[in-house]
Amino acid sequence: EKEAMVIDGGFTRADALRIAANVLDSGKELKTIYVSQADPDYYFGVETLKEIFPKADVVTTPAVLEKINAKLATKLSFWGPKMGANAPRTPVLPKALSGNTLTVDGQVVEIRGTTGLLAHRPYAYIPSIKAVVGNIGVFGNMHVWTADTQSAAERAAWVAQLDEIAALQPTLVVPGHMQAGTKIDASTLTFTKAYLQTFEKNLAATKNSAELIQAMKQSYPQLTEGAMSLDIGAKVNKGEMKW
Protein backbone atom coordinates (compact mmCIF):
# COMPACT_ATOMS: atom_id res chain seq x y z
CA GLU A 1 0.00 0.00 0.00
CA LYS A 2 1.72 3.11 -1.28
CA GLU A 3 -1.12 5.49 -2.13
CA ALA A 4 -3.41 7.64 -0.01
CA MET A 5 -6.63 9.50 -0.72
CA VAL A 6 -8.06 12.24 1.47
CA ILE A 7 -11.82 12.62 1.55
CA ASP A 8 -12.55 16.30 2.30
CA GLY A 9 -10.00 18.93 3.19
CA GLY A 10 -11.36 20.27 6.45
CA PHE A 11 -12.63 23.76 7.27
CA THR A 12 -9.66 25.65 8.66
CA ARG A 13 -5.98 25.78 7.78
CA ALA A 14 -5.36 24.08 11.12
CA ASP A 15 -7.77 21.27 10.17
CA ALA A 16 -5.87 20.75 6.93
CA LEU A 17 -2.52 20.68 8.72
CA ARG A 18 -3.79 17.94 11.03
CA ILE A 19 -4.98 15.97 8.01
CA ALA A 20 -1.62 16.52 6.31
CA ALA A 21 0.21 15.25 9.39
CA ASN A 22 -1.71 11.98 9.21
CA VAL A 23 -0.82 11.56 5.54
CA LEU A 24 2.85 12.37 6.14
CA ASP A 25 3.03 9.98 9.08
CA SER A 26 1.59 7.21 6.90
CA GLY A 27 4.52 7.44 4.53
CA LYS A 28 2.16 7.12 1.57
CA GLU A 29 1.85 9.31 -1.50
CA LEU A 30 -1.27 11.45 -1.54
CA LYS A 31 -2.73 10.89 -5.00
CA THR A 32 -6.23 12.31 -4.65
CA ILE A 33 -8.14 14.83 -2.57
CA TYR A 34 -11.84 14.13 -3.06
CA VAL A 35 -14.22 16.93 -2.04
CA SER A 36 -17.52 15.26 -1.26
CA GLN A 37 -19.76 18.26 -0.49
CA ALA A 38 -20.20 21.92 -1.39
CA ASP A 39 -20.11 23.37 2.13
CA PRO A 40 -16.91 25.24 3.09
CA ASP A 41 -16.06 22.88 5.95
CA TYR A 42 -15.41 20.27 3.27
CA TYR A 43 -13.12 22.26 0.96
CA PHE A 44 -11.68 25.42 2.56
CA GLY A 45 -8.70 23.40 3.81
CA VAL A 46 -7.79 22.09 0.36
CA GLU A 47 -5.60 25.13 -0.32
CA THR A 48 -3.32 24.18 2.58
CA LEU A 49 -3.22 20.53 1.53
CA LYS A 50 -2.21 21.48 -2.00
CA GLU A 51 0.65 23.58 -0.64
CA ILE A 52 2.01 20.46 1.06
CA PHE A 53 1.00 17.93 -1.60
CA PRO A 54 1.17 19.86 -4.90
CA LYS A 55 0.93 16.72 -7.07
CA ALA A 56 -2.37 15.53 -5.58
CA ASP A 57 -5.43 15.72 -7.83
CA VAL A 58 -8.38 17.61 -6.34
CA VAL A 59 -11.71 16.32 -7.64
CA THR A 60 -15.44 16.33 -6.99
CA THR A 61 -18.67 15.57 -8.82
CA PRO A 62 -20.07 18.05 -11.37
CA ALA A 63 -23.11 18.82 -9.21
CA VAL A 64 -20.98 19.54 -6.14
CA LEU A 65 -18.65 21.77 -8.16
CA GLU A 66 -21.62 23.72 -9.48
CA LYS A 67 -22.82 24.34 -5.92
CA ILE A 68 -19.34 25.35 -4.75
CA ASN A 69 -19.02 27.91 -7.54
CA ALA A 70 -22.48 29.29 -6.83
CA LYS A 71 -21.81 29.83 -3.12
CA LEU A 72 -18.05 30.51 -2.95
CA ALA A 73 -18.08 34.32 -2.90
CA THR A 74 -20.81 34.43 -0.25
CA LYS A 75 -19.10 31.84 1.94
CA LEU A 76 -15.76 33.63 1.75
CA SER A 77 -17.25 37.01 2.65
CA PHE A 78 -19.15 35.48 5.58
CA TRP A 79 -16.48 33.18 7.02
CA GLY A 80 -13.26 34.99 6.09
CA PRO A 81 -13.49 37.74 8.75
CA LYS A 82 -14.61 35.23 11.40
CA MET A 83 -11.78 32.77 10.68
CA GLY A 84 -8.94 35.26 10.36
CA ALA A 85 -5.59 33.55 9.76
CA ASN A 86 -7.35 30.19 9.69
CA ALA A 87 -9.27 31.09 6.53
CA PRO A 88 -8.13 30.16 3.03
CA ARG A 89 -6.34 32.94 1.16
CA THR A 90 -7.08 31.69 -2.35
CA PRO A 91 -9.37 28.65 -2.22
CA VAL A 92 -8.37 25.77 -4.46
CA LEU A 93 -11.38 24.46 -6.35
CA PRO A 94 -11.68 20.83 -7.40
CA LYS A 95 -12.03 19.60 -10.96
CA ALA A 96 -15.17 17.76 -12.01
CA LEU A 97 -14.93 13.99 -12.27
CA SER A 98 -15.90 12.45 -15.59
CA GLY A 99 -16.93 9.15 -14.00
CA ASN A 100 -18.18 7.81 -10.67
CA THR A 101 -15.17 5.87 -9.39
CA LEU A 102 -11.78 6.59 -7.87
CA THR A 103 -9.02 4.14 -6.96
CA VAL A 104 -6.47 3.84 -4.18
CA ASP A 105 -3.84 1.13 -4.64
CA GLY A 106 -6.23 -0.54 -7.05
CA GLN A 107 -9.14 -0.52 -4.60
CA VAL A 108 -12.28 1.09 -5.95
CA VAL A 109 -14.08 3.99 -4.27
CA GLU A 110 -17.57 4.39 -5.73
CA ILE A 111 -19.22 7.82 -5.80
CA ARG A 112 -22.96 7.20 -5.46
CA GLY A 113 -26.07 9.35 -5.25
CA THR A 114 -25.01 11.63 -8.10
CA THR A 115 -28.44 12.03 -9.72
CA GLY A 116 -31.84 13.32 -8.68
CA LEU A 117 -32.86 16.05 -6.24
CA LEU A 118 -29.81 15.46 -4.05
CA ALA A 119 -27.21 15.07 -6.80
CA HIS A 120 -25.15 17.73 -5.00
CA ARG A 121 -25.07 15.55 -1.85
CA PRO A 122 -23.44 12.28 -2.97
CA TYR A 123 -21.71 9.69 -0.83
CA ALA A 124 -18.65 7.50 -1.25
CA TYR A 125 -18.79 3.73 -0.87
CA ILE A 126 -15.71 1.55 -0.50
CA PRO A 127 -16.88 -2.01 -1.30
CA SER A 128 -13.70 -3.76 -0.14
CA ILE A 129 -14.26 -2.65 3.46
CA LYS A 130 -18.03 -1.97 3.26
CA ALA A 131 -17.53 1.64 4.29
CA VAL A 132 -19.65 4.73 3.58
CA VAL A 133 -17.97 8.11 3.93
CA GLY A 134 -18.23 11.65 2.62
CA ASN A 135 -21.94 12.26 3.07
CA ILE A 136 -23.36 15.41 4.58
CA GLY A 137 -26.73 13.74 5.14
CA VAL A 138 -25.61 11.39 7.92
CA PHE A 139 -25.52 12.72 11.49
CA GLY A 140 -24.49 11.18 14.77
CA ASN A 141 -26.12 12.08 18.10
CA MET A 142 -26.74 15.75 17.38
CA HIS A 143 -29.51 17.90 15.95
CA VAL A 144 -29.70 17.50 12.18
CA TRP A 145 -29.11 20.43 9.83
CA THR A 146 -32.31 20.88 7.78
CA ALA A 147 -31.94 24.45 6.47
CA ASP A 148 -30.67 23.23 3.09
CA THR A 149 -33.62 20.89 2.51
CA GLN A 150 -36.57 23.24 2.49
CA SER A 151 -39.13 21.10 0.67
CA ALA A 152 -40.86 17.90 1.69
CA ALA A 153 -39.65 16.35 -1.58
CA GLU A 154 -36.01 17.04 -0.71
CA ARG A 155 -36.41 15.61 2.76
CA ALA A 156 -38.15 12.54 1.32
CA ALA A 157 -35.25 12.11 -1.12
CA TRP A 158 -32.90 12.37 1.85
CA VAL A 159 -34.70 9.56 3.68
CA ALA A 160 -34.63 7.49 0.50
CA GLN A 161 -30.88 8.01 0.24
CA LEU A 162 -30.43 6.83 3.82
CA ASP A 163 -32.42 3.70 2.96
CA GLU A 164 -30.24 3.20 -0.12
CA ILE A 165 -27.10 3.41 2.01
CA ALA A 166 -28.53 1.05 4.63
CA ALA A 167 -29.30 -1.50 1.90
CA LEU A 168 -25.55 -1.77 1.27
CA GLN A 169 -25.23 -3.16 4.83
CA PRO A 170 -22.10 -1.12 5.55
CA THR A 171 -19.99 -2.00 8.56
CA LEU A 172 -18.44 1.47 8.73
CA VAL A 173 -20.43 4.70 8.32
CA VAL A 174 -18.64 7.99 8.93
CA PRO A 175 -21.21 10.78 9.52
CA GLY A 176 -20.77 14.18 7.95
CA HIS A 177 -21.33 15.66 11.42
CA MET A 178 -21.38 13.90 14.75
CA GLN A 179 -20.90 14.25 18.47
CA ALA A 180 -17.51 13.05 19.64
CA GLY A 181 -17.61 9.40 20.64
CA THR A 182 -20.44 8.44 18.28
CA LYS A 183 -20.21 4.89 16.96
CA ILE A 184 -19.31 5.08 13.27
CA ASP A 185 -21.62 2.35 12.06
CA ALA A 186 -25.08 1.94 10.52
CA SER A 187 -26.76 3.16 13.72
CA THR A 188 -26.09 6.71 12.46
CA LEU A 189 -28.33 5.98 9.47
CA THR A 190 -31.14 4.83 11.76
CA PHE A 191 -30.70 7.90 13.97
CA THR A 192 -30.76 10.37 11.08
CA LYS A 193 -33.79 8.78 9.42
CA ALA A 194 -35.78 8.75 12.66
CA TYR A 195 -34.83 12.38 13.33
CA LEU A 196 -36.01 13.49 9.88
CA GLN A 197 -39.30 11.63 10.26
CA THR A 198 -39.84 13.23 13.67
CA PHE A 199 -38.96 16.65 12.24
CA GLU A 200 -41.48 16.20 9.43
CA LYS A 201 -44.22 15.24 11.88
CA ASN A 202 -43.45 18.13 14.23
CA LEU A 203 -43.13 20.58 11.32
CA ALA A 204 -46.71 19.83 10.32
CA ALA A 205 -48.04 19.90 13.88
CA THR A 206 -46.58 23.25 15.01
CA LYS A 207 -47.49 26.86 14.21
CA ASN A 208 -44.07 28.51 14.30
CA SER A 209 -40.36 27.87 14.77
CA ALA A 210 -40.47 28.31 18.54
CA GLU A 211 -43.04 25.52 18.84
CA LEU A 212 -41.08 23.35 16.41
CA ILE A 213 -37.85 23.82 18.34
CA GLN A 214 -39.59 22.95 21.59
CA ALA A 215 -41.18 19.86 20.05
CA MET A 216 -37.84 18.61 18.73
CA LYS A 217 -36.17 19.19 22.08
CA GLN A 218 -38.93 17.20 23.77
CA SER A 219 -38.47 14.42 21.22
CA TYR A 220 -34.68 14.41 21.67
CA PRO A 221 -33.90 15.58 25.22
CA GLN A 222 -30.58 13.72 25.17
CA LEU A 223 -29.07 15.78 22.35
CA THR A 224 -26.64 18.40 23.61
CA GLU A 225 -25.05 19.44 20.31
CA GLY A 226 -26.44 21.12 17.22
CA ALA A 227 -28.71 23.68 18.89
CA MET A 228 -27.87 26.25 16.21
CA SER A 229 -28.73 23.73 13.50
CA LEU A 230 -32.12 23.16 15.08
CA ASP A 231 -32.75 26.88 15.53
CA ILE A 232 -31.88 27.85 11.95
CA GLY A 233 -33.53 24.80 10.42
CA ALA A 234 -36.77 25.46 12.27
CA LYS A 235 -36.87 29.13 11.27
CA VAL A 236 -36.04 28.41 7.63
CA ASN A 237 -38.55 25.59 7.26
CA LYS A 238 -41.26 27.67 8.94
CA GLY A 239 -40.61 30.51 6.49
CA GLU A 240 -39.33 32.88 9.17
CA MET A 241 -35.78 33.11 7.80
CA LYS A 242 -34.21 33.00 4.34
CA TRP A 243 -31.26 30.69 3.80
Tab-separated table of C-alpha atoms in Angstrom:
chain	number	residue	atom	x	y	z
A	1	GLU	CA	0.000	0.000	0.000
A	2	LYS	CA	1.718	3.113	-1.279
A	3	GLU	CA	-1.120	5.485	-2.126
A	4	ALA	CA	-3.409	7.644	-0.007
A	5	MET	CA	-6.628	9.501	-0.717
A	6	VAL	CA	-8.062	12.243	1.468
A	7	ILE	CA	-11.823	12.625	1.548
A	8	ASP	CA	-12.551	16.297	2.295
A	9	GLY	CA	-9.999	18.927	3.190
A	10	GLY	CA	-11.363	20.274	6.449
A	11	PHE	CA	-12.631	23.757	7.271
A	12	THR	CA	-9.661	25.651	8.661
A	13	ARG	CA	-5.984	25.785	7.778
A	14	ALA	CA	-5.359	24.079	11.121
A	15	ASP	CA	-7.773	21.274	10.166
A	16	ALA	CA	-5.866	20.753	6.933
A	17	LEU	CA	-2.520	20.677	8.718
A	18	ARG	CA	-3.791	17.943	11.029
A	19	ILE	CA	-4.979	15.966	8.006
A	20	ALA	CA	-1.617	16.518	6.312
A	21	ALA	CA	0.207	15.251	9.388
A	22	ASN	CA	-1.713	11.975	9.210
A	23	VAL	CA	-0.820	11.556	5.543
A	24	LEU	CA	2.847	12.366	6.140
A	25	ASP	CA	3.030	9.975	9.084
A	26	SER	CA	1.586	7.209	6.903
A	27	GLY	CA	4.525	7.444	4.530
A	28	LYS	CA	2.157	7.123	1.572
A	29	GLU	CA	1.854	9.311	-1.505
A	30	LEU	CA	-1.274	11.452	-1.536
A	31	LYS	CA	-2.731	10.885	-4.996
A	32	THR	CA	-6.231	12.307	-4.649
A	33	ILE	CA	-8.140	14.834	-2.570
A	34	TYR	CA	-11.844	14.132	-3.059
A	35	VAL	CA	-14.222	16.929	-2.038
A	36	SER	CA	-17.525	15.260	-1.261
A	37	GLN	CA	-19.756	18.262	-0.486
A	38	ALA	CA	-20.199	21.924	-1.395
A	39	ASP	CA	-20.109	23.372	2.127
A	40	PRO	CA	-16.907	25.236	3.094
A	41	ASP	CA	-16.055	22.877	5.948
A	42	TYR	CA	-15.413	20.267	3.266
A	43	TYR	CA	-13.122	22.260	0.961
A	44	PHE	CA	-11.680	25.419	2.557
A	45	GLY	CA	-8.695	23.396	3.814
A	46	VAL	CA	-7.787	22.093	0.355
A	47	GLU	CA	-5.600	25.134	-0.318
A	48	THR	CA	-3.316	24.182	2.576
A	49	LEU	CA	-3.224	20.528	1.534
A	50	LYS	CA	-2.209	21.484	-2.002
A	51	GLU	CA	0.653	23.575	-0.645
A	52	ILE	CA	2.008	20.464	1.064
A	53	PHE	CA	0.996	17.935	-1.604
A	54	PRO	CA	1.167	19.858	-4.905
A	55	LYS	CA	0.927	16.719	-7.067
A	56	ALA	CA	-2.370	15.531	-5.582
A	57	ASP	CA	-5.428	15.724	-7.832
A	58	VAL	CA	-8.384	17.614	-6.339
A	59	VAL	CA	-11.710	16.320	-7.644
A	60	THR	CA	-15.444	16.334	-6.990
A	61	THR	CA	-18.673	15.568	-8.817
A	62	PRO	CA	-20.073	18.046	-11.373
A	63	ALA	CA	-23.111	18.819	-9.212
A	64	VAL	CA	-20.984	19.542	-6.136
A	65	LEU	CA	-18.647	21.775	-8.159
A	66	GLU	CA	-21.619	23.720	-9.481
A	67	LYS	CA	-22.824	24.341	-5.921
A	68	ILE	CA	-19.341	25.352	-4.747
A	69	ASN	CA	-19.019	27.906	-7.543
A	70	ALA	CA	-22.476	29.292	-6.834
A	71	LYS	CA	-21.808	29.827	-3.121
A	72	LEU	CA	-18.051	30.506	-2.953
A	73	ALA	CA	-18.076	34.317	-2.898
A	74	THR	CA	-20.809	34.434	-0.254
A	75	LYS	CA	-19.105	31.837	1.935
A	76	LEU	CA	-15.755	33.633	1.748
A	77	SER	CA	-17.247	37.009	2.651
A	78	PHE	CA	-19.148	35.485	5.581
A	79	TRP	CA	-16.482	33.178	7.021
A	80	GLY	CA	-13.264	34.994	6.091
A	81	PRO	CA	-13.492	37.736	8.750
A	82	LYS	CA	-14.609	35.233	11.396
A	83	MET	CA	-11.783	32.765	10.680
A	84	GLY	CA	-8.936	35.255	10.362
A	85	ALA	CA	-5.588	33.550	9.761
A	86	ASN	CA	-7.347	30.185	9.693
A	87	ALA	CA	-9.272	31.090	6.528
A	88	PRO	CA	-8.130	30.156	3.030
A	89	ARG	CA	-6.338	32.936	1.163
A	90	THR	CA	-7.084	31.694	-2.346
A	91	PRO	CA	-9.370	28.655	-2.223
A	92	VAL	CA	-8.372	25.770	-4.461
A	93	LEU	CA	-11.379	24.463	-6.346
A	94	PRO	CA	-11.678	20.834	-7.404
A	95	LYS	CA	-12.034	19.603	-10.959
A	96	ALA	CA	-15.168	17.756	-12.006
A	97	LEU	CA	-14.935	13.985	-12.266
A	98	SER	CA	-15.899	12.449	-15.592
A	99	GLY	CA	-16.928	9.152	-14.000
A	100	ASN	CA	-18.183	7.813	-10.672
A	101	THR	CA	-15.170	5.871	-9.393
A	102	LEU	CA	-11.780	6.593	-7.869
A	103	THR	CA	-9.023	4.144	-6.964
A	104	VAL	CA	-6.468	3.835	-4.183
A	105	ASP	CA	-3.836	1.132	-4.643
A	106	GLY	CA	-6.227	-0.541	-7.049
A	107	GLN	CA	-9.138	-0.521	-4.596
A	108	VAL	CA	-12.280	1.093	-5.947
A	109	VAL	CA	-14.080	3.990	-4.268
A	110	GLU	CA	-17.569	4.393	-5.726
A	111	ILE	CA	-19.216	7.816	-5.796
A	112	ARG	CA	-22.958	7.203	-5.456
A	113	GLY	CA	-26.075	9.347	-5.247
A	114	THR	CA	-25.011	11.625	-8.099
A	115	THR	CA	-28.437	12.032	-9.717
A	116	GLY	CA	-31.845	13.324	-8.682
A	117	LEU	CA	-32.864	16.054	-6.238
A	118	LEU	CA	-29.813	15.463	-4.047
A	119	ALA	CA	-27.209	15.074	-6.802
A	120	HIS	CA	-25.145	17.728	-4.997
A	121	ARG	CA	-25.071	15.555	-1.854
A	122	PRO	CA	-23.441	12.282	-2.974
A	123	TYR	CA	-21.706	9.689	-0.827
A	124	ALA	CA	-18.648	7.503	-1.252
A	125	TYR	CA	-18.795	3.733	-0.870
A	126	ILE	CA	-15.711	1.548	-0.504
A	127	PRO	CA	-16.877	-2.011	-1.303
A	128	SER	CA	-13.701	-3.757	-0.139
A	129	ILE	CA	-14.260	-2.648	3.458
A	130	LYS	CA	-18.031	-1.973	3.257
A	131	ALA	CA	-17.532	1.644	4.289
A	132	VAL	CA	-19.648	4.728	3.575
A	133	VAL	CA	-17.967	8.115	3.930
A	134	GLY	CA	-18.230	11.655	2.624
A	135	ASN	CA	-21.937	12.260	3.066
A	136	ILE	CA	-23.363	15.415	4.577
A	137	GLY	CA	-26.732	13.738	5.136
A	138	VAL	CA	-25.609	11.386	7.918
A	139	PHE	CA	-25.517	12.717	11.491
A	140	GLY	CA	-24.492	11.185	14.766
A	141	ASN	CA	-26.119	12.085	18.100
A	142	MET	CA	-26.740	15.753	17.385
A	143	HIS	CA	-29.513	17.901	15.952
A	144	VAL	CA	-29.697	17.496	12.185
A	145	TRP	CA	-29.112	20.428	9.830
A	146	THR	CA	-32.306	20.880	7.781
A	147	ALA	CA	-31.944	24.446	6.471
A	148	ASP	CA	-30.673	23.232	3.092
A	149	THR	CA	-33.619	20.885	2.509
A	150	GLN	CA	-36.566	23.243	2.485
A	151	SER	CA	-39.126	21.101	0.670
A	152	ALA	CA	-40.861	17.900	1.688
A	153	ALA	CA	-39.648	16.354	-1.579
A	154	GLU	CA	-36.012	17.044	-0.715
A	155	ARG	CA	-36.409	15.608	2.758
A	156	ALA	CA	-38.151	12.538	1.320
A	157	ALA	CA	-35.253	12.107	-1.116
A	158	TRP	CA	-32.898	12.375	1.852
A	159	VAL	CA	-34.695	9.561	3.679
A	160	ALA	CA	-34.632	7.492	0.496
A	161	GLN	CA	-30.879	8.007	0.236
A	162	LEU	CA	-30.434	6.830	3.820
A	163	ASP	CA	-32.419	3.696	2.959
A	164	GLU	CA	-30.244	3.198	-0.123
A	165	ILE	CA	-27.100	3.406	2.005
A	166	ALA	CA	-28.535	1.048	4.627
A	167	ALA	CA	-29.298	-1.499	1.901
A	168	LEU	CA	-25.549	-1.769	1.273
A	169	GLN	CA	-25.234	-3.156	4.826
A	170	PRO	CA	-22.103	-1.118	5.548
A	171	THR	CA	-19.989	-2.005	8.561
A	172	LEU	CA	-18.436	1.474	8.735
A	173	VAL	CA	-20.432	4.702	8.322
A	174	VAL	CA	-18.640	7.991	8.926
A	175	PRO	CA	-21.211	10.778	9.521
A	176	GLY	CA	-20.772	14.180	7.953
A	177	HIS	CA	-21.332	15.664	11.420
A	178	MET	CA	-21.378	13.896	14.754
A	179	GLN	CA	-20.896	14.250	18.468
A	180	ALA	CA	-17.508	13.046	19.644
A	181	GLY	CA	-17.611	9.403	20.640
A	182	THR	CA	-20.442	8.444	18.281
A	183	LYS	CA	-20.207	4.888	16.956
A	184	ILE	CA	-19.311	5.082	13.273
A	185	ASP	CA	-21.622	2.354	12.062
A	186	ALA	CA	-25.080	1.937	10.520
A	187	SER	CA	-26.762	3.157	13.718
A	188	THR	CA	-26.092	6.705	12.463
A	189	LEU	CA	-28.331	5.979	9.468
A	190	THR	CA	-31.138	4.830	11.764
A	191	PHE	CA	-30.698	7.897	13.969
A	192	THR	CA	-30.759	10.367	11.078
A	193	LYS	CA	-33.793	8.784	9.415
A	194	ALA	CA	-35.785	8.752	12.655
A	195	TYR	CA	-34.832	12.383	13.332
A	196	LEU	CA	-36.008	13.486	9.878
A	197	GLN	CA	-39.297	11.631	10.260
A	198	THR	CA	-39.835	13.233	13.666
A	199	PHE	CA	-38.960	16.651	12.241
A	200	GLU	CA	-41.480	16.199	9.425
A	201	LYS	CA	-44.216	15.240	11.881
A	202	ASN	CA	-43.454	18.135	14.231
A	203	LEU	CA	-43.125	20.577	11.324
A	204	ALA	CA	-46.714	19.831	10.316
A	205	ALA	CA	-48.040	19.904	13.876
A	206	THR	CA	-46.577	23.246	15.010
A	207	LYS	CA	-47.487	26.857	14.211
A	208	ASN	CA	-44.073	28.514	14.303
A	209	SER	CA	-40.359	27.875	14.775
A	210	ALA	CA	-40.473	28.313	18.542
A	211	GLU	CA	-43.040	25.523	18.840
A	212	LEU	CA	-41.084	23.349	16.407
A	213	ILE	CA	-37.846	23.818	18.345
A	214	GLN	CA	-39.587	22.947	21.594
A	215	ALA	CA	-41.184	19.858	20.046
A	216	MET	CA	-37.840	18.609	18.731
A	217	LYS	CA	-36.169	19.193	22.084
A	218	GLN	CA	-38.926	17.204	23.770
A	219	SER	CA	-38.472	14.416	21.223
A	220	TYR	CA	-34.682	14.405	21.672
A	221	PRO	CA	-33.898	15.583	25.225
A	222	GLN	CA	-30.578	13.715	25.171
A	223	LEU	CA	-29.071	15.776	22.348
A	224	THR	CA	-26.642	18.403	23.612
A	225	GLU	CA	-25.046	19.442	20.306
A	226	GLY	CA	-26.441	21.119	17.216
A	227	ALA	CA	-28.710	23.680	18.891
A	228	MET	CA	-27.867	26.254	16.209
A	229	SER	CA	-28.729	23.734	13.497
A	230	LEU	CA	-32.125	23.163	15.075
A	231	ASP	CA	-32.755	26.884	15.526
A	232	ILE	CA	-31.883	27.851	11.949
A	233	GLY	CA	-33.527	24.795	10.415
A	234	ALA	CA	-36.770	25.457	12.266
A	235	LYS	CA	-36.874	29.127	11.269
A	236	VAL	CA	-36.041	28.414	7.633
A	237	ASN	CA	-38.546	25.592	7.256
A	238	LYS	CA	-41.259	27.665	8.936
A	239	GLY	CA	-40.613	30.509	6.487
A	240	GLU	CA	-39.332	32.884	9.165
A	241	MET	CA	-35.779	33.109	7.800
A	242	LYS	CA	-34.212	32.998	4.342
A	243	TRP	CA	-31.261	30.692	3.802
